[in-house]
């Protein structure tokens, strides 16, 4: 079982109660040292199929903004790559910093990106529902995509345009047609390793698939992320920034790469 241990109160409020998980040997995020990753020729290409009509809503959950999908059918799924089962898309969300110098959860050769996208999927071959899969080994597959400063991202803008309606914690807005594969780089290369959720309950149930190539967004688009609040309406406003967990030890894990 996972119990939370408060080792370092100086941590960001979000994780004060869980700087590390007692006995956790497969925690996330980690620094991906490209040179130490091992090319695995047996890794298949990722097979990603998203149906834009499965998009349901966007809301502020007090950690991040989350776009949720209808996961009652097999219409939006990922398989292949390091995965031996079918995983249904449940939601995507982001992590970002107060300024562009930091914000991502994973790093590559200690390089930090200004933000990171997570697409969360659960194993519908082994488990009945998302809530069950979160707690189980091989329960989740999360695809991570780095964001870097560059050109305007039109498809991300259609998500950002909804932010005024979800500024505060627990605000929800309808969002009924969106294809999240438009937020992914065209390059198929990725790293993969076994890890955990980076927010409570921090369970070690995640196969991480981190895309090698970032997507580009503008300074203004990143600034829009910082217009959201951790707090509920009426509370003293706390800007939603720096919602990333600190790096965790690799311990006895190997990161595999799909590319040479
Ligand atoms: C009991 O329900 C717990 C809800 C857990 N979820 C909420 C998150 N913030 C979250 C973060 C995730 S991350 N940063 O590891 O991808 S996955 C995930 S999640 O599995 O969708
Ligand atoms: Zn995340």
Coordinates of C-alpha atoms and ligand atoms in Angstrom, one line a residue:
X1 CA 0.0 0.0 0.0
X2 CA 1.1 3.5 -0.5
X3 CA 1.2 5.9 2.5
X4 CA 2.2 9.5 2.2
X5 CA 5.1 10.9 4.1
X6 CA 5.7 14.5 4.8
X7 CA 9.5 14.8 4.6
X8 CA 9.8 18.3 3.3
X9 CA 7.3 20.9 4.2
X10 CA 9.1 23.5 2.1
X11 CA 7.6 21.7 -1.0
X12 CA 5.1 23.4 -3.1
X13 CA 1.7 23.5 -1.3
X14 CA 0.3 21.1 -3.8
X15 CA 2.5 18.2 -2.5
X16 CA 3.4 19.4 1.0
X17 CA 1.9 16.1 2.2
X18 CA 3.7 13.9 -0.3
X19 CA 7.2 14.9 -1.2
X20 CA 7.8 11.2 -1.5
X21 CA 5.8 8.1 -1.0
X22 CA 7.0 5.7 1.7
X23 CA 8.6 2.7 0.0
X24 CA 8.0 4.2 -3.4
X25 CA 10.6 2.7 -5.9
X26 CA 8.9 3.7 -9.1
X27 CA 7.9 7.4 -8.6
X28 CA 7.5 10.1 -11.3
X29 CA 8.6 12.4 -12.7
X30 CA 12.3 11.7 -13.5
X31 CA 15.1 13.2 -15.5
X32 CA 15.5 11.3 -18.7
X33 CA 19.2 10.9 -19.5
X34 CA 19.1 10.3 -23.3
X35 CA 22.5 8.6 -23.3
X36 CA 21.5 6.1 -20.6
X37 CA 18.2 5.2 -22.3
X38 CA 18.3 1.8 -24.0
X39 CA 17.0 1.4 -27.6
X40 CA 14.5 -1.4 -27.6
X41 CA 13.9 -2.7 -31.2
X42 CA 10.9 -4.7 -29.9
X43 CA 9.0 -1.5 -29.1
X44 CA 6.2 -1.1 -31.7
X45 CA 4.9 2.2 -33.0
X46 CA 2.3 3.8 -30.8
X47 CA -1.2 3.3 -32.2
X48 CA -3.4 6.3 -31.2
X49 CA -7.0 6.6 -32.3
X50 CA -9.0 9.5 -30.8
X51 CA -12.7 10.2 -31.8
X52 CA -13.2 14.0 -31.3
X53 CA -16.9 13.5 -30.4
X54 CA -15.8 11.7 -27.2
X55 CA -14.7 15.1 -25.8
X56 CA -17.1 16.0 -22.9
X57 CA -16.0 19.0 -20.8
X58 CA -13.1 21.1 -19.5
X59 CA -12.8 22.0 -15.8
X60 CA -10.5 23.4 -13.2
X61 CA -9.8 20.6 -10.7
X62 CA -7.6 22.8 -8.4
X63 CA -4.4 21.2 -9.7
X64 CA -4.6 21.9 -13.4
X65 CA -7.2 22.4 -16.1
X66 CA -8.5 19.0 -17.3
X67 CA -10.3 18.1 -20.5
X68 CA -12.3 14.9 -19.9
X69 CA -13.5 12.3 -22.4
X70 CA -16.3 9.8 -22.6
X71 CA -14.5 6.5 -21.7
X72 CA -17.6 4.3 -21.8
X73 CA -16.6 3.1 -25.3
X74 CA -13.4 2.0 -27.1
X75 CA -13.6 5.0 -29.4
X76 CA -10.6 6.9 -28.1
X77 CA -7.8 4.5 -27.4
X78 CA -4.0 4.0 -27.4
X79 CA -2.2 0.7 -27.8
X80 CA 1.0 -0.6 -29.3
X81 CA 4.3 1.0 -28.3
X82 CA 5.3 -0.5 -24.9
X83 CA 1.6 -1.4 -24.2
X84 CA 0.3 -5.0 -24.3
X85 CA -3.4 -3.9 -23.7
X86 CA -5.9 -1.4 -24.9
X87 CA -6.0 1.9 -23.0
X88 CA -9.0 4.3 -23.1
X89 CA -8.4 8.0 -23.0
X90 CA -9.9 9.5 -19.8
X91 CA -8.5 13.1 -19.7
X92 CA -5.6 15.4 -20.6
X93 CA -4.1 18.2 -18.5
X94 CA -1.0 20.2 -18.3
X95 CA 1.8 21.3 -15.8
X96 CA 3.5 24.6 -16.1
X97 CA 5.7 27.3 -14.3
X98 CA 5.2 30.8 -13.2
X99 CA 7.8 31.8 -15.8
X100 CA 9.1 30.1 -19.0
X101 CA 12.3 28.9 -17.3
X102 CA 10.6 26.0 -15.7
X103 CA 7.2 24.2 -15.6
X104 CA 7.6 20.6 -17.0
X105 CA 7.6 17.6 -14.7
X106 CA 10.0 15.4 -16.7
X107 CA 13.3 16.8 -17.8
X108 CA 15.6 15.6 -20.6
X109 CA 19.3 15.6 -19.8
X110 CA 18.3 18.1 -17.0
X111 CA 16.7 20.4 -19.5
X112 CA 13.4 21.8 -18.2
X113 CA 10.6 22.8 -20.5
X114 CA 8.1 25.6 -19.8
X115 CA 5.1 23.1 -19.7
X116 CA 4.2 19.5 -20.2
X117 CA 1.0 17.9 -21.5
X118 CA -0.3 14.6 -20.0
X119 CA -2.8 12.4 -21.8
X120 CA -4.2 9.9 -19.3
X121 CA -5.5 6.5 -20.4
X122 CA -6.6 3.4 -18.4
X123 CA -6.3 -0.3 -19.2
X124 CA -9.8 -1.4 -20.3
X125 CA -8.7 -5.0 -21.0
X126 CA -7.8 -5.6 -17.3
X127 CA -10.0 -3.2 -15.3
X128 CA -13.7 -2.2 -15.3
X129 CA -13.2 1.5 -14.8
X130 CA -10.7 4.3 -14.4
X131 CA -11.0 4.6 -10.6
X132 CA -10.1 0.9 -10.3
X133 CA -7.2 1.1 -12.8
X134 CA -5.6 4.1 -11.0
X135 CA -4.8 1.8 -8.1
X136 CA -3.5 -1.2 -10.0
X137 CA -0.2 -2.3 -11.6
X138 CA -0.3 -1.7 -15.4
X139 CA -3.5 0.3 -14.8
X140 CA -2.6 3.6 -16.6
X141 CA -0.7 4.8 -19.6
X142 CA 0.2 8.5 -19.7
X143 CA 1.6 10.1 -22.8
X144 CA 3.8 13.1 -22.0
X145 CA 4.4 15.9 -24.5
X146 CA 6.8 18.8 -23.8
X147 CA 5.8 22.4 -24.8
X148 CA 8.5 24.9 -26.0
X149 CA 8.3 28.5 -26.9
X150 CA 7.8 29.0 -30.7
X151 CA 5.0 29.4 -33.1
X152 CA 1.3 29.8 -32.3
X153 CA -0.5 26.5 -31.7
X154 CA -4.0 27.0 -33.2
X155 CA -5.6 23.8 -31.8
X156 CA -4.3 24.5 -28.3
X157 CA -5.8 28.0 -28.7
X158 CA -9.3 26.4 -28.9
X159 CA -8.7 25.0 -25.4
X160 CA -7.2 28.3 -24.1
X161 CA -10.3 30.2 -25.4
X162 CA -12.4 28.5 -22.7
X163 CA -10.2 29.5 -19.8
X164 CA -12.3 32.6 -18.8
X165 CA -15.1 30.2 -18.0
X166 CA -12.9 27.9 -15.8
X167 CA -10.8 30.5 -13.9
X168 CA -11.6 29.1 -10.5
X169 CA -11.4 25.7 -8.8
X170 CA -14.4 23.4 -9.7
X171 CA -15.6 25.5 -12.6
X172 CA -16.8 23.4 -15.5
X173 CA -17.5 24.3 -19.2
X174 CA -18.9 22.2 -22.0
X175 CA -16.3 21.2 -24.6
X176 CA -17.7 18.7 -27.0
X177 CA -15.5 18.3 -30.1
X178 CA -11.8 18.1 -29.8
X179 CA -9.1 15.7 -31.2
X180 CA -6.1 15.6 -28.7
X181 CA -3.8 14.1 -31.3
X182 CA -3.6 17.6 -32.7
X183 CA -1.6 18.4 -29.6
X184 CA 1.1 15.8 -30.4
X185 CA 4.2 16.1 -32.5
X186 CA 4.3 14.3 -35.8
X187 CA 7.6 12.6 -34.8
X188 CA 6.9 9.1 -33.6
X189 CA 10.0 8.9 -31.3
X190 CA 9.4 8.4 -27.5
X191 CA 11.0 7.2 -24.3
X192 CA 9.1 4.8 -22.0
X193 CA 9.5 3.8 -18.3
X194 CA 7.4 2.5 -15.4
X195 CA 6.4 5.1 -12.9
X196 CA 3.6 6.7 -10.9
X197 CA 1.0 9.4 -10.9
X198 CA 2.7 12.7 -10.1
X199 CA -0.2 13.9 -8.0
X200 CA -2.0 12.2 -5.1
X201 CA -2.6 9.3 -4.8
X202 CA 0.9 9.0 -6.5
X203 CA 0.2 5.3 -7.2
X204 CA 2.8 3.3 -9.1
X205 CA 0.4 2.3 -11.8
X206 CA 1.6 4.2 -14.8
X207 CA 3.4 3.2 -18.0
X208 CA 4.9 6.6 -19.1
X209 CA 5.4 7.3 -22.8
X210 CA 7.3 10.6 -23.2
X211 CA 7.5 12.0 -26.7
X212 CA 11.0 13.1 -27.8
X213 CA 9.9 16.1 -29.8
X214 CA 8.1 19.1 -28.1
X215 CA 5.2 21.0 -29.6
X216 CA 5.5 24.8 -30.1
X217 CA 3.3 27.4 -28.4
X218 CA 3.7 31.2 -28.0
X219 CA 4.6 33.2 -25.0
X220 CA 1.0 34.5 -24.9
X221 CA -0.4 31.0 -24.9
X222 CA 1.8 30.0 -22.0
X223 CA 0.8 33.3 -20.2
X224 CA -2.9 32.3 -20.6
X225 CA -2.2 29.1 -18.5
X226 CA -1.1 31.5 -15.7
X227 CA -4.5 33.3 -15.8
X228 CA -6.1 30.4 -14.0
X229 CA -6.4 30.0 -10.2
X230 CA -5.8 27.1 -7.8
X231 CA -8.5 28.7 -5.6
X232 CA -12.3 28.6 -5.7
X233 CA -14.3 31.8 -6.5
X234 CA -14.5 34.0 -3.4
X235 CA -11.3 32.7 -1.8
X236 CA -8.1 34.7 -1.7
X237 CA -6.8 34.2 -5.3
X238 CA -3.7 32.0 -5.8
X239 CA -2.5 31.9 -9.4
X240 CA -2.3 28.4 -10.8
X241 CA 1.4 28.2 -11.6
X242 CA 4.3 25.8 -10.7
X243 CA 1.9 22.8 -10.5
X244 CA 4.6 20.3 -11.1
X245 CA 6.1 17.7 -8.8
X246 CA 9.9 17.7 -8.1
X247 CA 12.1 15.1 -9.8
X248 CA 12.1 11.6 -8.2
X249 CA 15.0 9.1 -8.0
X250 CA 15.3 6.7 -10.9
X251 CA 16.1 3.9 -8.5
X252 CA 16.4 0.5 -10.2
X253 CA 14.7 1.5 -13.5
X254 CA 15.8 1.7 -17.1
X255 CA 14.3 4.1 -19.6
X256 CA 13.8 2.6 -23.0
X257 CA 13.8 4.5 -26.3
X258 CA 11.8 3.7 -29.5
X259 CA 14.6 5.3 -31.6
X260 CA 18.4 4.8 -32.0
Ligands
LIG1 C1 -8.8 8.8 -7.1 O1 -8.8 9.7 -8.2 C2 -7.6 10.3 -8.3 C3 -7.6 11.1 -9.5 C4 -6.3 11.0 -10.2 N1 -6.3 11.8 -11.4 C5 -6.2 13.2 -11.2 C6 -4.9 13.7 -11.5 N2 -4.7 15.0 -11.1 C7 -4.0 13.0 -12.3 C8 -2.6 13.4 -12.5 C9 -2.0 12.5 -13.3 S1 -0.3 12.6 -13.9 N3 0.2 14.1 -13.6 O2 0.5 11.7 -13.2 O3 -0.5 12.4 -15.3 S2 -3.0 11.2 -13.8 C10 -4.3 11.8 -12.9 S3 -5.8 11.1 -12.7 O4 -5.6 9.7 -12.6 O5 -6.6 11.5 -13.8
LIG2 ZN1 0.1 15.3 -15.1

